[in-house]
XYZ file of C-alpha atoms in Angstrom:
562
model
C 83.057 97.734 133.539
C 79.483 98.087 134.820
C 77.231 96.704 131.998
C 73.895 98.549 130.752
C 71.031 96.901 129.071
C 71.584 95.960 125.342
C 68.701 97.106 123.160
C 68.338 94.440 120.481
C 65.624 92.869 118.510
C 64.668 89.537 120.104
C 65.667 87.027 117.672
C 69.397 88.303 117.439
C 70.866 87.212 121.031
C 69.438 85.721 124.296
C 69.968 89.045 126.293
C 67.574 91.395 124.455
C 64.485 93.213 124.472
C 62.115 94.469 121.778
C 62.153 98.213 121.241
C 58.550 99.610 121.330
C 59.273 103.349 121.041
C 61.288 105.371 118.744
C 64.976 105.742 119.677
C 64.653 109.309 120.518
C 62.101 108.656 123.316
C 64.037 105.628 124.722
C 66.377 106.735 127.840
C 69.768 104.895 127.373
C 72.950 105.490 129.457
C 75.942 104.613 127.417
C 78.471 106.341 129.753
C 80.104 102.959 130.456
C 80.721 102.389 126.966
C 83.016 105.376 126.797
C 84.284 105.157 130.247
C 88.116 106.014 129.749
C 89.174 104.183 132.834
C 88.308 100.854 131.432
C 89.474 98.947 128.325
C 86.701 97.291 126.252
C 87.089 93.797 125.134
C 85.666 93.554 121.490
C 85.607 90.213 119.675
C 84.489 89.855 116.004
C 83.727 86.513 114.028
C 83.723 86.863 110.536
C 84.281 84.482 107.516
C 88.064 84.222 106.943
C 87.568 84.974 103.143
C 85.544 88.055 103.935
C 88.200 89.078 106.485
C 90.880 88.725 103.966
C 88.854 90.794 101.428
C 88.057 93.536 103.905
C 91.737 94.066 104.887
C 92.856 94.323 101.195
C 90.265 97.140 100.381
C 92.107 100.240 100.145
C 91.956 104.096 99.029
C 94.667 105.765 97.273
C 95.827 109.192 96.093
C 95.395 108.387 92.529
C 91.740 106.840 93.060
C 90.675 109.782 95.044
C 92.377 112.738 93.312
C 92.345 111.708 89.718
C 89.635 111.009 87.091
C 86.500 113.011 88.299
C 88.431 114.395 91.125
C 86.309 117.083 92.996
C 83.025 116.260 91.157
C 81.630 115.267 94.573
C 82.555 114.062 97.956
C 85.298 111.376 98.519
C 82.743 108.619 99.138
C 84.056 105.467 100.601
C 84.153 102.418 98.437
C 84.531 100.106 101.318
C 82.234 97.019 101.580
C 80.215 95.701 104.669
C 80.763 92.146 105.393
C 78.529 90.199 107.875
C 80.057 89.381 111.304
C 78.900 88.737 114.665
C 80.317 90.813 117.745
C 80.771 90.401 121.538
C 81.798 93.447 123.582
C 82.423 92.594 127.322
C 79.992 89.664 127.206
C 77.145 91.212 125.346
C 76.535 90.127 121.823
C 74.775 90.576 118.457
C 74.688 87.786 116.172
C 74.711 89.688 112.704
C 76.204 93.145 112.109
C 77.975 94.824 109.174
C 81.694 95.306 109.456
C 83.920 97.254 107.021
C 87.338 98.920 106.873
C 87.362 102.862 107.393
C 89.815 105.516 106.940
C 90.706 107.945 104.051
C 94.400 107.184 103.107
C 96.938 108.092 105.958
C 95.480 105.572 108.433
C 94.849 102.451 106.252
C 96.408 99.246 107.218
C 95.902 95.629 105.868
C 97.171 94.179 109.137
C 95.262 96.266 111.645
C 92.418 97.962 109.783
C 90.349 100.577 111.404
C 86.746 99.436 111.568
C 83.277 100.697 111.100
C 80.628 98.733 112.814
C 76.885 98.822 111.862
C 74.962 97.046 114.435
C 71.851 97.540 112.472
C 73.185 96.784 109.127
C 70.884 93.737 108.739
C 68.293 94.069 111.334
C 66.495 97.602 111.555
C 66.937 99.293 114.972
C 69.312 96.665 116.597
C 71.679 98.323 118.980
C 74.482 97.360 121.309
C 75.345 99.659 124.228
C 72.769 102.108 123.116
C 74.304 102.504 119.876
C 73.763 101.325 116.334
C 77.213 102.380 115.008
C 80.702 101.811 116.394
C 83.963 103.258 115.266
C 87.285 101.549 116.143
C 90.351 103.420 115.028
C 93.631 101.626 114.802
C 95.918 104.424 115.895
C 98.477 103.263 113.562
C 99.605 107.013 113.170
C 100.110 107.115 116.958
C 102.584 104.900 118.580
C 101.483 106.243 121.926
C 97.804 105.314 121.352
C 96.388 108.197 123.458
C 96.500 111.271 121.199
C 92.962 111.022 120.052
C 91.322 110.937 123.523
C 93.832 113.654 124.652
C 92.692 115.890 121.707
C 88.888 115.355 122.003
C 89.089 115.996 125.937
C 90.587 119.560 125.078
C 87.700 120.480 122.735
C 85.215 119.271 125.307
C 86.903 121.313 127.871
C 86.732 124.337 125.678
C 82.788 123.730 125.399
C 83.044 122.498 121.723
C 80.897 119.431 121.031
C 83.410 116.432 120.456
C 83.283 112.724 120.490
C 83.824 110.693 123.654
C 86.717 108.317 123.352
C 88.278 105.380 125.109
C 90.225 102.145 124.349
C 89.387 98.649 123.435
C 91.347 95.420 122.709
C 90.191 93.864 119.379
C 90.364 90.384 118.190
C 89.118 88.886 115.021
C 88.087 85.024 115.043
C 90.075 84.838 118.434
C 93.256 86.409 116.970
C 94.203 89.600 118.845
C 94.999 92.840 116.680
C 96.060 94.856 119.614
C 94.718 98.210 121.161
C 92.171 100.292 119.424
C 90.646 103.606 120.161
C 86.841 103.617 120.547
C 85.603 106.888 119.300
C 81.858 108.149 119.495
C 80.814 108.653 115.857
C 79.256 111.928 114.687
C 75.931 110.679 113.870
C 72.189 111.777 114.840
C 72.742 110.377 118.345
C 75.784 112.418 118.999
C 73.936 115.460 117.752
C 70.885 114.948 119.917
C 73.105 114.311 123.011
C 75.822 116.847 122.408
C 74.037 119.755 120.528
C 70.291 119.071 121.487
C 68.873 118.291 118.123
C 69.768 116.236 115.060
C 67.324 117.683 112.523
C 69.918 120.103 110.852
C 72.520 119.618 107.991
C 75.447 117.393 108.709
C 78.511 117.527 106.536
C 81.975 115.806 106.831
C 84.696 117.973 105.447
C 87.590 116.145 103.740
C 90.321 118.163 101.778
C 87.422 120.793 101.407
C 86.683 124.489 102.309
C 84.199 127.321 102.000
C 84.950 128.549 98.646
C 83.113 127.506 95.333
C 86.096 125.600 93.970
C 86.765 123.682 97.175
C 83.288 122.985 98.628
C 82.399 120.293 96.117
C 83.683 117.655 98.407
C 81.614 118.290 101.571
C 79.787 115.105 102.190
C 76.185 115.077 103.196
C 75.991 112.505 106.194
C 72.401 112.110 106.829
C 69.319 111.475 104.678
C 67.919 114.846 105.839
C 70.946 116.910 104.897
C 70.690 119.510 102.090
C 72.750 117.857 99.348
C 72.867 121.085 97.523
C 75.109 122.570 100.091
C 73.002 125.651 100.143
C 74.200 127.245 103.255
C 77.896 126.510 102.516
C 77.492 127.897 98.999
C 75.872 131.135 100.695
C 78.920 131.405 102.798
C 81.322 130.957 100.154
C 79.418 133.601 98.197
C 79.544 135.921 100.843
C 83.026 135.631 101.501
C 83.796 136.430 97.804
C 81.757 139.679 98.115
C 84.356 142.238 98.552
C 81.911 144.787 99.780
C 81.333 142.478 103.090
C 83.669 142.484 105.851
C 84.941 139.184 107.123
C 83.522 139.522 110.843
C 79.998 140.482 109.494
C 80.086 137.427 107.129
C 81.236 134.887 109.733
C 78.843 136.215 112.349
C 76.084 135.735 110.028
C 76.896 131.980 109.465
C 78.580 130.889 112.807
C 78.448 131.752 116.467
C 81.791 133.617 116.082
C 82.880 132.942 119.569
C 82.394 129.344 119.147
C 84.235 129.298 115.828
C 87.202 131.054 117.226
C 87.320 128.806 120.175
C 87.290 125.734 117.840
C 90.166 127.158 115.795
C 91.978 127.953 119.119
C 91.797 124.332 120.279
C 93.210 123.143 116.897
C 96.233 125.453 117.623
C 96.658 124.171 121.102
C 96.552 120.376 120.263
C 98.638 120.940 117.009
C 95.933 119.629 114.824
C 98.036 119.695 111.701
C 95.541 117.586 109.597
C 92.591 119.429 110.906
C 90.620 122.401 109.206
C 92.891 125.137 109.927
C 96.018 123.212 109.170
C 94.938 121.051 106.103
C 91.239 121.678 105.335
C 90.734 118.182 106.424
C 89.031 116.024 109.357
C 86.147 118.057 110.618
C 82.283 118.098 110.348
C 79.774 121.081 109.776
C 76.527 121.018 111.428
C 73.847 123.745 110.802
C 71.747 123.876 113.839
C 68.014 124.437 112.714
C 67.368 126.254 116.022
C 69.887 128.813 115.633
C 70.592 128.694 111.873
C 74.343 128.889 112.683
C 76.878 126.495 111.487
C 79.347 124.818 113.897
C 82.629 123.091 113.177
C 83.032 119.606 115.000
C 86.369 117.776 115.258
C 87.436 114.491 113.744
C 90.557 112.548 112.858
C 92.810 113.805 115.729
C 95.440 111.114 115.674
C 98.121 113.413 114.209
C 98.412 115.854 117.219
C 100.564 116.398 120.163
C 103.915 116.054 118.298
C 107.028 117.943 119.729
C 108.238 119.052 116.374
C 105.328 121.606 116.429
C 107.088 123.358 119.421
C 110.108 124.134 117.170
C 112.046 127.101 118.861
C 112.569 129.003 115.517
C 109.539 128.076 113.638
C 106.790 126.792 115.915
C 103.767 125.301 113.914
C 100.701 127.547 113.507
C 97.799 126.670 111.184
C 97.107 128.954 108.337
C 95.717 126.749 105.332
C 92.023 126.958 105.867
C 90.404 129.884 104.206
C 88.258 131.177 107.112
C 91.641 131.257 109.099
C 93.340 133.257 106.265
C 90.431 135.528 106.223
C 90.583 136.068 109.944
C 94.387 136.516 109.956
C 93.990 139.060 107.316
C 91.614 141.229 109.577
C 93.589 142.977 112.407
C 90.649 143.184 114.761
C 89.379 139.809 114.057
C 92.935 138.041 114.127
C 93.486 139.785 117.757
C 90.066 138.567 118.797
C 91.238 134.962 117.722
C 94.624 135.338 119.529
C 92.594 136.355 122.593
C 90.430 133.353 122.369
C 93.744 131.289 122.077
C 95.375 132.667 125.069
C 92.109 132.408 127.094
C 92.389 128.519 126.885
C 95.781 128.457 128.695
C 94.811 127.139 132.364
C 91.225 126.440 131.251
C 90.598 123.906 128.508
C 94.497 123.687 128.085
C 95.680 122.709 131.589
C 99.229 121.267 131.650
C 98.899 119.230 134.712
C 95.641 117.523 133.871
C 96.743 116.504 130.462
C 100.098 115.087 131.841
C 98.008 113.278 134.518
C 95.777 111.881 131.596
C 99.009 110.564 130.029
C 100.169 108.877 133.000
C 96.558 107.544 133.799
C 96.122 106.065 130.381
C 99.453 104.710 129.976
C 99.151 102.732 132.995
C 95.570 101.558 132.033
C 96.783 100.345 128.650
C 99.913 98.640 130.126
C 97.858 96.823 132.979
C 94.485 96.095 131.382
C 95.520 95.790 127.836
C 99.036 94.447 127.982
C 99.941 97.122 125.612
C 103.773 97.884 125.261
C 103.932 101.639 124.473
C 107.077 103.147 123.090
C 108.629 105.238 125.730
C 109.906 107.614 123.190
C 106.440 108.209 121.806
C 105.131 109.031 125.405
C 108.319 111.290 126.111
C 107.281 113.215 122.878
C 103.711 113.826 124.077
C 104.971 114.866 127.402
C 107.475 117.359 126.019
C 104.655 118.670 123.703
C 102.334 119.420 126.579
C 105.057 120.962 128.736
C 106.187 123.288 126.046
C 103.124 124.191 124.166
C 102.093 127.190 125.976
C 105.448 129.093 125.148
C 105.342 127.706 121.670
C 101.851 128.870 120.836
C 102.810 132.358 122.236
C 105.870 132.264 119.751
C 103.681 131.148 116.997
C 101.236 133.975 117.204
C 103.966 136.622 116.908
C 103.929 136.629 113.171
C 102.256 133.847 111.377
C 102.689 133.928 107.564
C 100.595 132.097 104.848
C 100.636 131.515 101.180
C 97.768 133.254 99.081
C 94.678 130.961 99.020
C 94.356 129.311 95.671
C 92.248 126.531 94.088
C 92.563 122.837 94.846
C 94.616 120.505 92.684
C 93.784 117.134 90.891
C 96.012 114.218 89.628
C 96.323 114.019 85.785
C 97.851 110.585 84.507
C 100.072 111.771 81.889
C 102.115 108.593 81.022
C 103.772 105.435 82.158
C 107.430 104.231 82.823
C 109.141 100.672 82.582
C 112.746 100.470 83.259
C 115.088 97.594 83.953
C 118.440 98.750 85.558
C 121.805 97.215 86.605
C 124.394 99.184 88.814
C 126.313 98.714 91.994
C 125.900 100.427 95.320
C 127.909 103.574 95.736
C 129.506 104.497 99.106
C 128.894 108.142 98.612
C 126.113 110.308 97.375
C 125.704 111.024 93.774
C 126.971 114.567 92.798
C 127.333 114.907 88.983
C 125.349 113.574 85.924
C 128.371 111.962 84.286
C 128.724 109.567 87.059
C 125.016 108.502 86.965
C 125.289 107.979 82.939
C 128.286 105.900 83.185
C 127.739 104.182 86.605
C 125.203 101.538 85.356
C 122.888 100.430 82.408
C 119.180 101.143 81.988
C 116.687 100.001 79.561
C 113.879 102.830 79.947
C 110.637 103.110 78.160
C 108.834 106.441 79.042
C 105.554 107.801 77.437
C 104.226 111.197 78.065
C 100.833 112.472 76.558
C 100.687 109.369 74.443
C 104.126 109.832 73.002
C 107.215 107.714 73.676
C 110.217 109.664 74.633
C 113.022 108.600 72.196
C 115.780 107.807 74.771
C 119.161 107.174 73.215
C 121.312 107.039 76.302
C 120.761 105.929 79.679
C 122.392 105.106 83.095
C 121.704 104.119 86.619
C 122.964 105.055 90.046
C 122.199 103.488 93.504
C 123.619 104.912 96.866
C 122.823 107.007 99.648
C 120.852 110.178 99.400
C 123.272 111.972 102.086
C 126.029 110.852 104.488
C 123.728 109.888 107.268
C 122.810 106.568 105.534
C 119.156 106.827 106.698
C 117.779 106.944 103.150
C 118.926 105.443 99.735
C 117.835 106.122 96.263
C 117.771 104.677 92.862
C 118.188 107.322 90.198
C 118.080 106.518 86.480
C 119.011 108.870 83.751
C 117.603 108.967 80.165
C 118.995 111.430 77.440
C 117.139 112.346 74.395
C 116.767 115.136 71.934
C 114.062 117.658 73.001
C 112.482 120.753 71.768
C 115.344 122.825 73.273
C 118.226 120.443 72.449
C 119.562 117.733 74.446
C 117.606 116.899 77.544
C 117.635 114.391 80.489
C 114.693 112.736 82.280
C 115.610 111.479 85.762
C 113.370 108.960 87.413
C 114.074 108.841 91.356
C 112.909 106.442 93.973
C 113.592 106.946 97.636
C 113.610 104.296 100.313
C 114.849 103.631 103.821
C 118.579 102.427 103.090
C 118.809 99.902 106.188
C 115.801 97.918 104.556
C 117.506 97.337 101.148
C 117.895 93.665 100.293
C 117.308 91.245 97.614
C 113.624 91.228 96.407
C 112.674 94.390 98.214
C 109.557 96.091 96.697
C 108.901 99.712 97.038
C 105.381 100.716 96.646
C 104.922 104.118 94.696
C 103.078 106.274 97.050
C 103.501 109.217 99.377
C 106.349 111.023 97.525
C 108.635 107.902 97.268
C 109.015 108.385 93.436
C 109.255 111.242 91.011
C 110.471 112.263 87.587
C 112.867 115.196 87.025
C 113.910 117.034 83.932
C 116.869 118.916 82.806
C 117.488 120.927 79.600
C 118.597 124.486 78.634
C 115.382 126.126 79.943
C 116.244 124.850 83.548
C 119.802 126.201 83.357
C 121.170 122.778 84.203
C 119.195 122.316 87.417
C 116.802 119.365 87.618
C 113.075 120.138 88.277
C 110.347 117.691 89.247
C 107.840 117.456 86.518
C 105.883 114.521 87.560
C 105.290 111.985 90.428
C 105.117 108.021 90.360
C 101.924 106.330 91.610
C 100.348 102.936 91.268
C 103.740 101.435 90.638
C 106.620 99.626 92.102
C 110.472 99.663 92.366
C 111.431 95.893 92.522
C 114.796 94.811 93.505
C 116.149 91.477 92.142
C 119.709 91.896 93.861
C 120.319 94.767 96.224
C 122.638 95.418 99.347
C 123.772 98.772 100.969
C 127.514 97.436 100.702
C 129.752 99.567 98.494
C 130.395 97.736 95.275
C 127.644 95.199 95.687
C 125.175 94.564 92.655
C 121.796 96.405 92.546
C 119.448 95.281 89.862
C 115.800 95.326 89.346
C 113.112 97.358 87.526
C 110.753 100.225 87.935
C 107.188 100.209 86.639
C 104.778 102.982 87.437
C 102.074 105.398 86.045
C 103.301 109.034 85.826
C 101.065 111.927 87.154
C 101.149 115.612 87.272
C 99.075 117.950 89.595
C 96.792 120.096 87.761
C 94.666 123.238 89.243
C 91.028 122.613 89.448
C 89.049 125.887 88.967
C 85.604 124.538 89.526
């Protein structure tokens, strides 16, 4: 790639110059840094112990959604470590490097990285920027979904990050291909919107109501930490005497807002604002006094399942979206905005050309071996999206908007079990209680449950053999007579082996309950987090022993009313 001058403080590197004007007045062309026809070569040097510590840092559902859940933003607890960096031959001798990501994109082998070029030296820059975001794309085996998605936003006239690719090596060891995404910082606001003096917030599992808005995170020192304008919008939306179109027009450029939401539909941004109240920014432009939504975290897009023939995906979770859909005139205006993008911002042939171009680039310049099934999935999504979007608009349905939820730790479970692998799925409780033995200790709200009979089962969940489960049973005398608690942990059956450990996360473990009030049907009453199912002996061969232990905290979800 063609290099641009690197703006650095003189003591840091040989190729540098001293900045004598404020950054805003210093012209700097960074087009080559986001040239999507080139692959950057990024090399970080960092102390091995620091690198080990950086990789090990993590965020989890319990740490983010329990305790003082929703008392404020989900602020990152990641630590900056000193490092040096070279990108395509240009270097800075001391920067700050930390892990990034909320929960789903975390990895201790290939962590996403936030690089602060000026962490230790004020106003130090590399390729015109003091901040670099390198996403690991672990949720995208094709590596190109982020760049595809941001390109559609930009084509629709929505300010969105630029995006390209980089190979990343740590202390000379290659980590693979990363996605270099332009950070949404003041530099982005100046260059994409025209000013950076307004309020900038990041939206993570948040929305425009009083009970949800607490987790909006101010992102600049100048941003109003009291969330004044967001609170005003929430109050206006709660005022039944004001119609939705009037309220939204007071706080947004309504055409821009509808276009933003329309792009989320086209790219299938299932983890965006409309679909999951997540992965977006809000910027209040002081020149217009309007707020704008800006896209972020678009690696979960362009999946063929969203084009499902019977139930194509359509986003209905965001509060603004539900208010729009509930207004016939406004919803029609949104549907018109969605249709208007077909052939303009959404151009099937252009997107397919980008898929081919970037696949060739990454195969040739980065040596990446991209899963052909992942590429086929993206191509199928693009080719079928127009028809799917039209079907999805025919009759979207949504649940009534409610309050957010937080995790409440209600107890703990420890259980040792011994059984054998079954050749068929479990279909009755008697088999569970006689098929193995369990020593179970379960506490709930500070009280130990007096279990007097226990059993264990290990076998397939269904006849497909893709997933297996360990299901334990504990019988006790409850308030309504004989009752059962049923701890259940799911796992990929082909992975089953001696000493396998199943971490308690993402719905892998739950606690079920049966008594006369459930009419004999098990109901889920809690989830397992912060724990492990550890096998000592295990094999998916019928009759082979399955032994081990389960140890976990027990949580329930409780409504947060603000």
